[in-house]
CSV table of C-alpha atoms and ligand atoms in Angstrom, one decimal:
chain,number,residue,atom,x,y,z
A,1,MET,CA,0.1,0.0,0.0
A,2,LEU,CA,1.2,3.5,-0.7
A,3,ALA,CA,-0.1,6.5,1.3
A,4,VAL,CA,-0.5,9.7,-0.7
A,5,LEU,CA,-1.1,13.1,0.9
A,6,THR,CA,-2.6,15.7,-1.3
A,7,GLY,CA,-4.7,18.7,-2.0
A,8,GLY,CA,-6.5,19.4,-5.2
A,9,THR,CA,-4.9,20.7,-8.6
A,10,GLY,CA,-1.3,19.7,-8.4
A,11,GLY,CA,-1.8,16.7,-6.4
A,12,ALA,CA,-4.5,15.4,-8.7
A,13,LYS,CA,-2.0,15.4,-11.6
A,14,LEU,CA,0.4,13.1,-9.8
A,15,ILE,CA,-2.4,11.0,-8.6
A,16,GLN,CA,-3.8,10.4,-12.2
A,17,GLY,CA,-0.3,9.3,-13.2
A,18,LEU,CA,0.2,7.0,-10.2
A,19,SER,CA,-3.3,5.4,-10.8
A,20,LEU,CA,-2.3,4.6,-14.4
A,21,GLU,CA,1.3,3.5,-13.4
A,22,THR,CA,0.4,1.2,-10.5
A,23,ASP,CA,-2.6,-0.7,-9.2
A,24,PRO,CA,-5.1,1.9,-8.0
A,25,ALA,CA,-6.3,-0.3,-5.3
A,26,GLU,CA,-2.8,-0.1,-3.7
A,27,LEU,CA,-3.2,3.9,-3.2
A,28,VAL,CA,-4.6,5.2,0.0
A,29,ILE,CA,-5.0,8.8,-0.5
A,30,VAL,CA,-5.6,11.4,2.4
A,31,CYS,CA,-7.0,14.5,1.5
A,32,ASN,CA,-7.0,17.9,2.8
A,33,THR,CA,-10.4,19.3,4.1
A,34,GLY,CA,-9.4,22.6,5.2
A,35,ASP,CA,-10.7,24.1,2.2
A,36,ASP,CA,-14.2,22.5,2.9
A,37,PHE,CA,-16.9,25.1,3.2
A,38,VAL,CA,-20.8,25.5,3.0
A,39,PHE,CA,-22.3,26.9,-0.1
A,40,HIS,CA,-26.1,27.1,-0.4
A,41,GLY,CA,-26.4,25.0,2.5
A,42,LEU,CA,-24.3,22.3,0.8
A,43,HIS,CA,-21.1,20.6,2.3
A,44,ILE,CA,-18.5,21.0,-0.5
A,45,SER,CA,-15.1,19.3,-0.1
A,46,PRO,CA,-13.1,20.5,-3.1
A,47,ASP,CA,-10.0,18.4,-2.5
A,48,LEU,CA,-12.0,15.1,-1.8
A,49,ASP,CA,-14.0,15.9,-5.0
A,50,THR,CA,-11.0,16.6,-7.2
A,51,THR,CA,-9.4,13.4,-6.0
A,52,THR,CA,-12.5,11.3,-6.6
A,53,TYR,CA,-13.5,12.6,-10.0
A,54,THR,CA,-9.6,12.1,-11.2
A,55,LEU,CA,-9.6,8.5,-10.0
A,56,ALA,CA,-13.0,7.9,-11.5
A,57,GLY,CA,-11.8,9.1,-14.8
A,58,PHE,CA,-14.1,12.2,-15.4
A,59,ALA,CA,-12.3,15.0,-13.8
A,60,ASP,CA,-12.0,18.1,-15.8
A,61,THR,CA,-8.2,18.1,-16.2
A,62,GLU,CA,-8.2,21.1,-18.4
A,63,ARG,CA,-9.8,23.3,-15.8
A,64,GLY,CA,-8.3,21.5,-12.8
A,65,TRP,CA,-11.8,21.2,-11.0
A,66,GLY,CA,-15.1,19.7,-11.6
A,67,ILE,CA,-16.6,17.1,-14.0
A,68,LYS,CA,-15.6,17.0,-17.7
A,69,GLY,CA,-18.4,18.2,-19.8
A,70,ASP,CA,-20.6,19.5,-17.0
A,71,THR,CA,-23.1,22.2,-17.5
A,72,PHE,CA,-24.0,25.0,-15.2
A,73,ALA,CA,-27.6,25.7,-15.6
A,74,THR,CA,-28.5,25.3,-12.0
A,75,LEU,CA,-25.7,27.9,-11.0
A,76,GLU,CA,-27.1,30.2,-13.8
A,77,TRP,CA,-30.6,30.1,-12.2
A,78,ILE,CA,-29.3,30.6,-8.8
A,79,GLY,CA,-27.7,33.8,-10.2
A,80,LYS,CA,-31.1,34.9,-11.6
A,81,TYR,CA,-32.6,34.9,-8.0
A,82,GLY,CA,-29.6,37.1,-6.9
A,83,GLY,CA,-27.9,34.1,-5.2
A,84,GLU,CA,-24.1,33.8,-4.9
A,85,SER,CA,-22.6,32.3,-7.9
A,86,TRP,CA,-18.9,33.0,-7.5
A,87,PHE,CA,-18.0,29.3,-6.6
A,88,LYS,CA,-18.5,27.3,-9.8
A,89,VAL,CA,-20.9,24.1,-9.2
A,90,GLY,CA,-21.6,22.2,-12.1
A,91,ASP,CA,-25.1,20.4,-12.5
A,92,ARG,CA,-23.4,16.9,-12.2
A,93,ASP,CA,-21.0,18.1,-9.5
A,94,LEU,CA,-24.0,19.5,-7.5
A,95,ALA,CA,-25.3,15.9,-7.3
A,96,THR,CA,-22.2,15.1,-5.4
A,97,HIS,CA,-22.7,18.0,-2.9
A,98,LEU,CA,-26.4,17.1,-2.5
A,99,THR,CA,-25.5,13.5,-1.8
A,100,ARG,CA,-22.7,14.3,0.6
A,101,THR,CA,-24.9,16.8,2.5
A,102,ARG,CA,-27.7,14.2,2.7
A,103,LEU,CA,-25.5,11.6,3.9
A,104,LEU,CA,-24.1,14.0,6.8
A,105,ASN,CA,-27.4,14.9,7.7
A,106,GLU,CA,-28.2,11.3,8.2
A,107,GLY,CA,-25.5,11.1,10.5
A,108,LEU,CA,-22.8,9.5,8.5
A,109,THR,CA,-19.2,10.9,9.0
A,110,LEU,CA,-17.4,12.6,6.2
A,111,THR,CA,-15.2,9.5,5.9
A,112,GLN,CA,-18.3,7.5,5.6
A,113,ALA,CA,-19.9,9.6,3.0
A,114,THR,CA,-16.7,9.8,1.0
A,115,GLU,CA,-16.5,5.9,0.9
A,116,LYS,CA,-20.2,5.8,-0.3
A,117,ILE,CA,-19.6,8.3,-3.0
A,118,ARG,CA,-16.2,6.7,-4.3
A,119,LYS,CA,-17.6,3.3,-4.3
A,120,ALA,CA,-20.7,4.5,-6.2
A,121,LEU,CA,-18.2,6.0,-8.8
A,122,GLY,CA,-16.2,2.8,-9.1
A,123,VAL,CA,-13.0,4.2,-7.6
A,124,ARG,CA,-10.7,1.4,-6.3
A,125,SER,CA,-8.3,3.5,-4.4
A,126,GLY,CA,-8.9,4.4,-0.7
A,127,ILE,CA,-9.9,8.0,-0.1
A,128,LEU,CA,-9.7,9.5,3.2
A,129,PRO,CA,-10.5,12.9,4.6
A,130,MET,CA,-7.8,14.1,7.0
A,131,SER,CA,-10.3,14.4,9.7
A,132,ASP,CA,-14.0,14.2,10.2
A,133,ASP,CA,-13.8,17.3,12.4
A,134,LYS,CA,-14.4,20.8,11.0
A,135,VAL,CA,-10.9,22.4,10.3
A,136,GLU,CA,-11.0,25.6,8.4
A,137,THR,CA,-8.1,27.3,6.7
A,138,ARG,CA,-8.6,30.9,7.3
A,139,ILE,CA,-6.6,33.7,5.4
A,140,ARG,CA,-5.8,37.0,7.2
A,141,THR,CA,-6.0,39.9,5.0
A,142,PRO,CA,-6.0,43.8,5.6
A,143,ALA,CA,-9.7,43.6,5.3
A,144,GLY,CA,-10.0,40.9,7.8
A,145,GLU,CA,-10.0,37.2,7.9
A,146,ILE,CA,-11.6,35.2,5.1
A,147,SER,CA,-12.1,31.6,4.3
A,148,PHE,CA,-9.7,29.9,1.8
A,149,GLN,CA,-12.3,29.6,-1.0
A,150,GLU,CA,-13.3,33.4,-0.6
A,151,TYR,CA,-9.6,34.2,-1.1
A,152,PHE,CA,-8.9,31.6,-3.7
A,153,VAL,CA,-12.0,31.6,-5.8
A,154,LYS,CA,-13.9,34.9,-5.0
A,155,GLU,CA,-11.0,37.1,-4.7
A,156,ARG,CA,-8.7,35.0,-7.2
A,157,TRP,CA,-5.8,35.5,-4.6
A,158,SER,CA,-5.6,39.1,-5.0
A,159,SER,CA,-5.6,40.0,-1.5
A,160,GLU,CA,-2.4,40.8,0.5
A,161,VAL,CA,-2.0,37.9,3.1
A,162,SER,CA,-0.6,38.5,6.5
A,163,GLY,CA,-1.1,35.0,8.0
A,164,VAL,CA,-2.9,31.7,7.6
A,165,ALA,CA,-4.5,29.7,10.4
A,166,TYR,CA,-6.1,26.4,10.5
A,167,ALA,CA,-9.1,27.0,12.8
A,168,GLY,CA,-10.3,24.0,14.9
A,169,VAL,CA,-7.2,21.7,14.0
A,170,ALA,CA,-5.7,21.5,17.6
A,171,LYS,CA,-8.9,19.8,18.7
A,172,SER,CA,-9.3,17.8,15.5
A,173,ARG,CA,-8.6,14.0,15.4
A,174,ALA,CA,-7.2,12.2,12.3
A,175,VAL,CA,-9.6,9.7,10.7
A,176,PRO,CA,-8.3,6.5,12.2
A,177,GLY,CA,-7.0,5.0,8.8
A,178,VAL,CA,-4.8,8.1,8.2
A,179,VAL,CA,-2.2,7.5,10.9
A,180,GLU,CA,-2.3,3.7,10.2
A,181,ALA,CA,-1.8,4.2,6.4
A,182,ILE,CA,1.2,6.2,7.0
A,183,ARG,CA,2.7,3.9,9.4
A,184,LYS,CA,2.0,0.7,7.5
A,185,ALA,CA,2.6,2.2,4.0
A,186,ARG,CA,5.5,0.7,1.6
A,187,ALA,CA,6.1,4.4,1.0
A,188,VAL,CA,4.4,7.7,1.7
A,189,ILE,CA,4.2,10.1,-1.3
A,190,VAL,CA,3.7,13.8,-0.6
A,191,CYS,CA,2.2,15.3,-3.5
A,192,PRO,CA,3.3,18.6,-5.4
A,193,SER,CA,0.4,20.6,-3.4
A,194,ASN,CA,0.3,23.9,-1.7
A,195,PRO,CA,2.4,23.5,1.4
A,196,VAL,CA,0.5,26.1,3.2
A,197,THR,CA,-3.2,25.5,2.4
A,198,SER,CA,-3.1,21.7,1.2
A,199,ILE,CA,-0.3,19.8,2.9
A,200,GLY,CA,-0.1,22.2,5.9
A,201,PRO,CA,-3.6,21.5,7.3
A,202,ILE,CA,-2.8,17.8,7.1
A,203,LEU,CA,0.4,18.0,8.9
A,204,ALA,CA,-1.4,20.0,11.6
A,205,VAL,CA,-3.9,17.4,12.4
A,206,PRO,CA,-2.5,16.0,15.9
A,207,GLY,CA,-0.6,12.8,15.3
A,208,VAL,CA,-0.2,12.9,11.6
A,209,ARG,CA,3.3,14.7,11.6
A,210,GLN,CA,4.6,12.3,14.2
A,211,ALA,CA,3.4,9.3,12.2
A,212,LEU,CA,5.4,10.8,9.3
A,213,GLU,CA,8.4,11.2,11.3
A,214,GLU,CA,8.2,7.7,12.8
A,215,THR,CA,7.1,5.5,9.9
A,216,PRO,CA,9.7,3.1,8.7
A,217,ALA,CA,8.4,3.9,5.1
A,218,ARG,CA,10.2,6.1,2.9
A,219,VAL,CA,8.6,9.4,2.6
A,220,ILE,CA,8.9,11.0,-0.9
A,221,GLY,CA,7.8,14.5,-1.8
A,222,VAL,CA,7.4,16.4,-5.1
A,223,SER,CA,8.0,20.1,-5.2
A,224,PRO,CA,5.1,22.2,-6.2
A,225,ILE,CA,7.4,25.2,-6.6
A,226,ILE,CA,9.7,25.4,-9.8
A,227,GLN,CA,12.2,28.4,-10.1
A,228,GLY,CA,10.8,30.1,-7.1
A,229,ALA,CA,7.1,30.2,-8.6
A,230,ALA,CA,4.1,27.9,-8.1
A,231,VAL,CA,3.2,26.2,-11.2
A,232,THR,CA,-0.5,27.2,-10.6
A,233,GLY,CA,-2.2,29.1,-7.7
A,234,PRO,CA,-0.7,31.2,-5.0
A,235,ALA,CA,1.6,28.8,-3.0
A,236,ASP,CA,4.6,31.1,-3.6
A,237,LYS,CA,2.7,34.1,-2.4
A,238,LEU,CA,1.4,32.2,0.7
A,239,MET,CA,4.9,30.7,1.6
A,240,ALA,CA,6.2,34.3,1.6
A,241,ALA,CA,3.5,35.5,3.7
A,242,MET,CA,4.4,32.7,6.2
A,243,GLY,CA,8.0,33.6,6.3
A,244,MET,CA,9.0,30.7,4.3
A,245,GLU,CA,11.4,30.9,1.2
A,246,ALA,CA,9.3,30.4,-1.8
A,247,SER,CA,11.4,27.7,-3.4
A,248,SER,CA,12.0,24.1,-3.7
A,249,PHE,CA,14.3,24.5,-0.7
A,250,GLY,CA,11.7,26.3,1.2
A,251,VAL,CA,9.2,23.3,0.8
A,252,ALA,CA,12.1,20.9,1.7
A,253,LYS,CA,12.8,22.8,4.6
A,254,ALA,CA,9.1,22.8,5.9
A,255,TYR,CA,9.1,18.8,5.4
A,256,ALA,CA,12.7,18.1,6.5
A,257,ASP,CA,11.8,16.6,9.8
A,258,PHE,CA,10.0,13.6,8.0
A,259,LEU,CA,11.1,13.8,4.3
A,260,ASP,CA,13.6,11.1,3.0
A,261,THR,CA,13.7,12.0,-0.6
A,262,PHE,CA,12.5,15.2,-2.5
A,263,VAL,CA,11.8,15.3,-6.3
A,264,ILE,CA,12.5,18.8,-7.6
A,265,ALA,CA,12.5,20.1,-11.2
A,266,PRO,CA,15.9,20.0,-13.2
A,267,GLU,CA,15.7,24.0,-13.3
A,268,ASP,CA,16.1,23.8,-9.6
A,269,SER,CA,19.4,21.6,-9.6
A,270,SER,CA,21.4,24.5,-8.0
A,271,GLN,CA,19.4,24.1,-4.8
A,272,ARG,CA,20.3,20.4,-4.5
A,273,ASN,CA,23.2,21.0,-2.1
A,274,ARG,CA,21.2,23.2,0.1
A,275,ILE,CA,18.4,20.6,0.3
A,276,GLU,CA,20.7,17.8,1.0
A,277,ALA,CA,22.2,19.7,3.8
A,278,LEU,CA,18.8,19.3,5.4
A,279,GLY,CA,19.4,15.7,5.3
A,280,VAL,CA,16.9,15.1,2.4
A,281,GLU,CA,18.2,13.0,-0.5
A,282,THR,CA,17.2,15.0,-3.7
A,283,VAL,CA,16.3,13.8,-7.1
A,284,ALA,CA,16.1,16.4,-10.0
A,285,THR,CA,13.8,15.4,-12.9
A,286,ALA,CA,10.9,16.9,-15.0
A,287,ILE,CA,8.0,17.5,-12.7
A,288,ARG,CA,5.9,20.0,-14.6
A,289,MET,CA,2.9,18.0,-15.6
A,290,ASN,CA,1.0,19.5,-18.6
A,291,SER,CA,0.1,16.5,-20.7
A,292,LEU,CA,-1.1,12.8,-19.6
A,293,ASP,CA,2.3,11.6,-20.7
A,294,ASP,CA,3.9,14.2,-18.3
A,295,LYS,CA,1.8,13.0,-15.3
A,296,LYS,CA,2.5,9.3,-16.1
A,297,ARG,CA,6.2,10.1,-16.4
A,298,SER,CA,6.5,11.9,-13.2
A,299,ALA,CA,4.4,9.1,-11.4
A,300,ARG,CA,7.0,6.5,-12.9
A,301,GLU,CA,9.8,8.6,-11.5
A,302,VAL,CA,8.2,8.6,-8.0
A,303,LEU,CA,7.3,5.0,-8.1
A,304,ALA,CA,11.0,4.2,-8.9
A,305,LEU,CA,12.0,5.6,-5.7
A,306,VAL,CA,9.6,3.6,-3.7
B,1,GDP,P1,-5.4,23.1,-4.6
B,1,GDP,O1,-4.5,24.3,-4.1
B,1,GDP,O2,-6.5,22.7,-3.5
B,1,GDP,O3,-5.9,23.4,-6.0
B,1,GDP,O4,-4.6,21.8,-4.8
B,1,GDP,P2,-3.0,21.7,-4.7
B,1,GDP,O5,-2.5,22.3,-3.5
B,1,GDP,O6,-3.0,20.0,-4.8
B,1,GDP,O7,-2.4,22.3,-6.0
B,1,GDP,C1,-1.8,23.6,-6.1
B,1,GDP,C2,-0.1,23.3,-6.1
B,1,GDP,O8,0.0,22.4,-7.3
B,1,GDP,C3,0.5,24.5,-6.5
B,1,GDP,O9,1.3,24.9,-5.4
B,1,GDP,C4,1.2,24.4,-7.8
B,1,GDP,O10,2.4,25.0,-8.0
B,1,GDP,C5,1.2,22.8,-7.8
B,1,GDP,N1,1.2,22.4,-9.2
B,1,GDP,C6,0.1,22.5,-10.1
B,1,GDP,N2,0.6,21.9,-11.4
B,1,GDP,C7,1.8,21.5,-11.1
B,1,GDP,C8,2.7,20.5,-11.9
B,1,GDP,O11,2.4,20.3,-13.2
B,1,GDP,N3,3.8,20.2,-11.4
B,1,GDP,C9,4.2,20.4,-10.0
B,1,GDP,N4,5.4,19.9,-9.8
B,1,GDP,N5,3.4,21.2,-9.3
B,1,GDP,C10,2.2,21.6,-9.9
């Protein structure tokens, strides 16, 4: 079994490759839920959905979110009624949110609801939320504190950020399978996901970081930063706001206590010595994943390290 820690966009690219290059049933994927929020009364879990749709084979890989070929008639009509429509929910995607919300209202945990949805969609990999408890990534801006989705989608990460907090995390508990997967895995893969808003919340759930430090499995990370810039989204900006160096080195430093091997882009080879000085073995190879071939190749490189 391979344990995989992920957010949405960048993580899903590697996960798609991994699912095609190894037996998907071997993967147990731990998703960030710090981005979860309520929209029109529905419980939305963006990273769980992106992961599930990717593994089910109908993710919209062009956009990086939602379902391929989805339509937006419901959202359009919500807009006619003056309702909020900044978060793009497709008609088919809406069925997922309605189902999850119904299952949660019936008393199921987020883990159980996720399990039902993944099975219904024929996904063979395990998909676990990091926690069943509410953990909310809050972004501090000059205008006040906002949720990650407000910052990321509504404001298109235009606000200046002075801090990031994971509200509720100290009291949260990891879903039982999470710590177990990390401790028993053949290897742990930390996806090229945002270190502040995707991997950060998972690491902050009590017990997770310790499991990563103690696991006998090799922990392999892939850098989401290439030449000091995020490939997509605001990871570089958020890292700088958190006082981290926005570089592959900065990511490696944030993970150095548990990381055995870090995969960086060839363009960042000059950072190799600094990363190795942290006690982290470093491999430089192509990790920009634009095409399906790129994703499969990056996955093969990671699997070769397992
Ligand atoms: P999200 O923030 O919830 O959408 O999901 P992630 O945290 O998984 O994805 C965002 C991160 O993925 C950003 O830090 C990007 O730099 C990274 N990313 C996106 N595409 C690629 C890629 O092709 N290669 C690598 N190495 N990183 C990528």
